[in-house]
XYZ file of C-alpha atoms in Angstrom:
392
model
C 34.737 -4.113 28.135
C 31.505 -2.702 30.305
C 29.538 -2.170 27.002
C 29.882 -5.859 26.125
C 28.210 -7.282 29.294
C 24.804 -7.595 27.686
C 26.105 -9.773 24.880
C 25.932 -6.877 22.356
C 27.650 -3.534 22.074
C 25.608 -1.095 24.080
C 28.029 1.916 24.136
C 25.322 4.587 25.353
C 23.620 2.395 27.958
C 20.627 2.046 25.871
C 19.555 -1.089 27.985
C 18.850 1.445 30.535
C 15.928 2.619 28.368
C 14.499 -1.046 28.129
C 12.094 -2.775 30.621
C 12.851 -5.822 32.400
C 10.313 -7.441 30.105
C 12.318 -6.177 27.016
C 15.593 -7.640 28.270
C 13.893 -10.863 29.134
C 12.326 -11.141 25.671
C 15.811 -10.149 24.115
C 17.589 -13.086 26.038
C 14.696 -15.668 25.234
C 15.078 -15.005 21.419
C 18.837 -14.693 21.795
C 18.970 -18.295 23.484
C 16.390 -19.467 20.712
C 18.603 -18.188 17.925
C 21.905 -19.847 19.541
C 20.170 -23.157 19.649
C 17.949 -23.504 16.846
C 19.428 -21.276 14.091
C 23.072 -20.266 14.601
C 24.466 -24.152 14.527
C 22.700 -24.954 11.372
C 22.379 -21.439 9.277
C 25.627 -21.979 7.339
C 24.827 -25.251 6.080
C 21.160 -24.200 5.116
C 22.680 -21.219 3.229
C 25.314 -23.568 1.463
C 22.233 -25.989 0.500
C 19.759 -23.381 -0.209
C 17.613 -25.251 2.131
C 14.603 -23.607 3.938
C 14.120 -25.468 7.303
C 10.191 -25.874 7.107
C 10.361 -27.160 10.982
C 11.392 -23.524 12.078
C 7.934 -22.320 11.260
C 6.393 -24.153 14.302
C 9.336 -23.270 16.497
C 9.132 -19.682 15.597
C 5.389 -19.796 16.757
C 6.459 -21.498 19.979
C 8.957 -18.894 20.936
C 6.412 -16.206 20.164
C 8.288 -14.494 17.210
C 5.029 -14.300 14.834
C 2.733 -11.321 15.450
C 4.180 -10.131 18.959
C 2.250 -7.041 18.883
C -1.042 -8.890 17.761
C -3.749 -9.005 20.917
C -3.320 -12.308 22.960
C -6.961 -13.136 22.104
C -5.851 -13.937 18.759
C -2.787 -15.988 19.541
C -0.396 -13.041 19.176
C 1.930 -11.518 21.987
C 0.129 -8.557 22.897
C 3.745 -6.872 23.087
C 4.790 -3.186 22.353
C 6.850 -2.188 19.343
C 9.942 -2.081 21.176
C 9.610 -5.819 21.912
C 9.001 -6.481 18.392
C 11.957 -4.757 17.260
C 14.204 -6.666 19.677
C 12.724 -9.849 18.504
C 13.449 -8.884 14.746
C 17.119 -7.771 15.813
C 17.966 -11.111 17.668
C 16.558 -13.005 14.724
C 18.171 -11.505 12.122
C 21.558 -11.539 14.243
C 21.209 -15.170 13.347
C 20.124 -14.574 9.717
C 18.098 -12.091 7.584
C 16.252 -14.999 5.786
C 15.200 -16.171 9.002
C 14.170 -12.615 9.996
C 12.164 -12.594 6.474
C 10.032 -15.561 7.457
C 9.127 -14.158 10.812
C 8.547 -10.464 9.710
C 6.547 -11.482 6.527
C 4.304 -13.744 8.966
C 3.593 -10.827 11.441
C 3.964 -7.641 9.723
C 2.558 -8.654 6.290
C -0.030 -11.393 6.804
C -0.994 -11.126 10.388
C -1.056 -7.389 10.711
C -3.361 -6.964 7.593
C -5.822 -9.404 8.735
C -5.931 -8.147 12.208
C -6.149 -4.364 10.750
C -8.067 -4.706 8.059
C -10.082 -8.058 8.514
C -13.377 -8.953 9.816
C -13.718 -10.527 13.132
C -14.651 -13.843 11.552
C -11.435 -13.774 9.465
C -9.104 -12.659 12.739
C -10.585 -15.658 14.559
C -10.155 -18.101 11.670
C -6.685 -17.136 10.522
C -4.774 -15.459 13.298
C -4.449 -18.168 16.025
C -3.000 -20.598 13.025
C -0.400 -17.972 11.927
C 0.539 -17.084 15.485
C 1.201 -20.614 16.347
C 3.198 -21.505 13.161
C 0.674 -24.221 11.886
C 0.243 -22.026 8.904
C 2.977 -20.130 6.939
C 1.574 -16.987 5.043
C 2.701 -14.655 2.584
C 2.518 -11.170 1.104
C 1.488 -10.852 -2.687
C 1.995 -7.166 -3.733
C 5.472 -7.141 -5.977
C 4.642 -8.109 -9.761
C 7.261 -9.148 -12.304
C 6.706 -5.495 -13.751
C 5.931 -3.686 -10.808
C 8.175 -3.291 -7.798
C 8.740 0.218 -6.892
C 5.404 1.278 -8.393
C 2.789 -1.165 -6.789
C 0.050 1.243 -7.879
C 0.785 0.053 -11.516
C -0.301 -3.511 -10.658
C -2.074 -5.554 -13.227
C -3.289 -8.357 -10.937
C -7.266 -8.078 -10.919
C -10.552 -9.355 -9.379
C -13.960 -9.484 -11.133
C -17.281 -9.790 -9.126
C -18.768 -13.093 -10.175
C -22.062 -12.537 -7.871
C -21.262 -15.350 -5.360
C -17.369 -15.074 -5.713
C -14.422 -13.241 -6.944
C -12.155 -14.191 -9.994
C -8.587 -13.519 -9.502
C -6.006 -13.253 -12.344
C -2.534 -12.121 -12.318
C 0.924 -13.048 -10.963
C 3.280 -11.922 -7.906
C 7.080 -12.116 -7.747
C 9.914 -12.366 -5.017
C 7.464 -13.409 -2.632
C 9.046 -14.580 0.763
C 7.535 -17.846 2.033
C 5.181 -18.408 -1.151
C 6.395 -22.163 -1.907
C 5.608 -23.107 1.569
C 2.561 -21.043 2.470
C -0.788 -22.136 3.567
C -2.283 -18.579 2.820
C -1.640 -15.414 0.877
C -2.818 -11.716 1.554
C -2.991 -10.667 -1.974
C -3.544 -7.006 -3.512
C -5.468 -6.570 -6.643
C -7.396 -4.167 -8.695
C -11.248 -4.574 -8.804
C -13.220 -3.607 -12.035
C -13.431 -0.047 -10.832
C -9.320 0.297 -10.551
C -9.571 0.271 -6.783
C -6.880 -1.912 -4.837
C -8.340 -4.386 -2.460
C -6.897 -7.170 -0.156
C -7.989 -10.920 -0.411
C -6.864 -13.977 1.447
C -6.221 -16.660 -0.906
C -5.923 -20.325 0.618
C -3.711 -23.190 -0.730
C -5.608 -25.815 -2.692
C -7.684 -23.084 -4.335
C -8.034 -24.338 -7.967
C -5.803 -22.374 -10.349
C -3.615 -20.895 -7.570
C 0.153 -22.023 -7.563
C 3.329 -21.026 -5.828
C 6.620 -21.632 -8.070
C 9.894 -21.376 -6.133
C 12.662 -18.929 -7.332
C 15.902 -20.606 -7.639
C 19.586 -19.634 -8.056
C 19.608 -16.869 -5.587
C 22.717 -15.878 -4.362
C 21.018 -14.036 -1.322
C 18.536 -15.085 1.518
C 19.351 -18.525 0.517
C 17.826 -20.069 3.638
C 14.742 -18.318 3.039
C 12.063 -19.676 0.274
C 11.253 -17.301 -2.215
C 8.749 -17.641 -5.083
C 5.872 -16.438 -7.071
C 2.164 -16.506 -6.663
C 0.066 -17.160 -9.941
C -3.460 -16.861 -10.259
C -5.434 -18.424 -13.300
C -8.959 -17.904 -12.761
C -8.850 -18.591 -8.913
C -12.217 -18.460 -7.586
C -11.997 -16.419 -4.127
C -14.971 -16.531 -1.733
C -16.482 -13.141 -1.041
C -15.957 -13.489 2.705
C -12.046 -13.709 2.003
C -11.846 -10.028 0.915
C -10.489 -7.604 3.569
C -13.319 -5.324 4.581
C -11.893 -2.582 6.029
C -9.489 -1.078 3.708
C -9.152 -0.034 0.070
C -6.525 1.569 -2.176
C -2.683 1.536 -1.882
C -2.937 2.574 1.992
C -3.561 -1.118 2.978
C -0.338 -2.791 1.597
C 1.405 0.369 2.451
C 0.320 0.308 6.143
C 1.504 -3.511 6.352
C 4.695 -2.209 4.685
C 5.439 0.331 7.453
C 5.316 -2.509 10.165
C 7.611 -4.688 8.425
C 9.972 -1.805 7.481
C 10.013 -0.856 11.313
C 11.090 -4.465 12.167
C 13.804 -4.462 9.097
C 15.361 -1.209 10.863
C 15.852 -3.168 13.813
C 16.886 -6.200 12.168
C 19.565 -4.511 10.222
C 21.358 -3.897 13.609
C 21.563 -7.494 14.651
C 23.552 -8.256 11.425
C 25.608 -5.140 12.180
C 26.397 -6.540 15.716
C 26.969 -10.012 14.433
C 29.732 -8.989 11.778
C 31.362 -6.241 14.323
C 31.657 -9.067 17.140
C 33.225 -11.284 14.680
C 35.658 -8.720 13.379
C 36.509 -7.705 16.856
C 37.088 -11.165 18.168
C 39.305 -11.890 14.915
C 41.381 -8.763 15.194
C 42.250 -9.687 18.925
C 43.256 -13.109 17.820
C 44.810 -12.937 14.290
C 48.646 -12.246 14.694
C 50.522 -10.545 11.972
C 53.852 -8.720 12.136
C 54.007 -10.109 15.708
C 51.099 -8.638 17.264
C 47.305 -9.028 17.021
C 45.941 -7.032 13.963
C 43.531 -5.104 16.458
C 46.670 -3.293 17.285
C 47.128 -1.713 14.326
C 45.603 1.887 13.653
C 43.654 1.032 10.527
C 42.025 -1.916 12.346
C 41.030 0.302 15.319
C 39.575 2.874 12.979
C 37.260 0.239 11.110
C 36.230 -1.090 14.656
C 35.748 2.394 16.160
C 33.622 3.664 13.059
C 31.546 0.179 13.218
C 30.559 0.725 16.951
C 29.922 4.440 16.454
C 27.491 3.386 13.382
C 25.740 0.773 15.297
C 25.287 3.029 18.341
C 23.661 5.540 16.354
C 21.339 2.896 14.470
C 20.416 1.837 17.903
C 19.249 5.251 19.026
C 17.343 5.643 15.835
C 15.510 2.617 16.353
C 14.789 2.974 19.808
C 13.486 6.459 19.350
C 11.396 5.097 16.477
C 9.980 2.271 18.520
C 8.839 4.793 21.165
C 7.093 6.873 18.661
C 5.423 3.770 17.348
C 4.211 2.836 20.741
C 2.846 6.228 21.077
C 1.117 6.003 17.780
C 3.090 9.048 16.170
C 5.765 7.302 14.055
C 5.167 8.302 10.367
C 5.979 6.316 7.446
C 8.710 8.990 6.312
C 10.469 8.270 9.619
C 10.237 4.540 9.362
C 11.638 4.994 5.837
C 14.661 7.037 7.049
C 15.374 4.254 9.643
C 15.134 1.300 7.243
C 17.213 3.026 4.550
C 20.089 4.262 7.201
C 20.103 1.034 9.217
C 20.431 -1.557 6.268
C 23.038 0.683 4.514
C 24.994 0.884 7.910
C 24.563 -2.702 8.265
C 26.098 -3.448 4.658
C 29.041 -1.032 5.238
C 29.936 -2.760 8.417
C 29.802 -6.197 6.795
C 32.119 -5.107 4.102
C 34.470 -3.675 6.449
C 34.182 -6.888 8.742
C 34.970 -8.956 5.590
C 38.204 -6.968 5.081
C 39.183 -7.412 8.789
C 38.837 -11.264 8.356
C 41.058 -11.252 5.340
C 40.577 -14.407 2.949
C 38.577 -16.052 5.739
C 35.936 -13.556 5.558
C 34.937 -15.239 2.235
C 34.293 -18.618 4.007
C 31.309 -20.340 5.579
C 33.709 -20.171 8.492
C 32.765 -17.221 9.474
C 29.110 -15.290 9.022
C 30.180 -12.395 7.114
C 29.950 -13.308 3.588
C 26.459 -14.632 4.194
C 25.101 -11.554 6.003
C 26.717 -9.363 3.131
C 24.824 -11.437 0.464
C 21.540 -11.278 2.339
C 21.601 -7.422 2.920
C 21.846 -6.870 -0.934
C 18.224 -8.304 -0.921
C 17.451 -6.457 2.289
C 18.430 -3.180 0.911
C 16.234 -3.641 -1.976
C 12.891 -5.177 -0.585
C 10.383 -3.573 1.255
C 11.240 0.071 -0.559
C 14.658 0.186 -2.203
C 17.582 2.294 -0.894
C 16.729 4.930 -3.650
C 12.879 4.949 -3.011
C 13.357 5.476 0.780
C 15.587 8.611 -0.124
C 12.864 9.942 -2.207
C 10.309 9.407 0.428
C 12.450 11.525 2.501
C 13.399 13.957 -0.103
C 9.261 14.454 -0.997
C 8.746 14.866 2.732
C 11.470 17.781 3.034
C 10.119 19.564 -0.288
C 6.738 18.533 -0.789
C 7.455 17.429 -4.289
C 7.594 13.743 -4.863
C 10.417 13.044 -7.429
C 9.156 9.384 -8.456
C 5.985 10.378 -10.206
């Protein structure tokens, strides 16, 4: 089948829209995932083990902050390159992509976009290389979809800020060296701060017993009278615009990443359908199996076109928050449906670690909720259509 020649379905020849550099980047990340992630990921997931050595390897291969300028250690690449990198990593595992996209979009991006030149030079090269791992503190135990209700706060003590509060469901937190944290000042305005490991009163308890993203480390951020130096405040942003700008970048990466999961599930199902014999022929010969595979490929193709067009708009500085919401919601939902259909094609084998399907399916249950839930993204689109926000 001609569309399989690139190692992934490309039914509409979307590769023709990519540059030579895009294709080289895709191949290098694909080779990295096949070597460093795929042989180990089922065991890591079974053991709920986060392989901390992967952080430096991600840095070496350029997966952290690909769009950050090279002078700060980033890749200086465009947004389609970033999307392709996220797609290939998530084809390996959503938890691994979470590690990379949090570092690039939620830690490096705000320091680059909202930070001082001193902050950029101090933190970005170490984060880009994987010497340091970062995390992003926005969600709280009582404030998820409504981040503006946050209670984490800072008080101006003259020569430093005093930070109190807690954040929940924070990817990378148990292993982080730095955290970009959002808190309200005395005037109730949201500000961003860089909190460093070792600051007194700062702890990162791990969250255990997850059925999803088991190879990713997830935890809390707890601030008990943490003294944060004044120079650690992000000077160039105030209000929800700051964290939401970061989330735009991360959600964009997820829209591409989810395609990687869908591709992995589809390819596994197609291969299994051609090899599994029932009633004296491969199950791929049956109409209902062909229907599933044809619909999978159709949905993947639509998602690829959506992501490519969004990447083009992002490169031109035209992509809106609402367009990114639509792509994140659609593509994750698409991947989840494909994972479920692929599980059925695999029959009983689909629930085992012999195949990636069940792991992907469980991971996607987190991806469909984090960085804007399925429903919230629908309401963002609805508010854009009608001009009436339904979530207030």
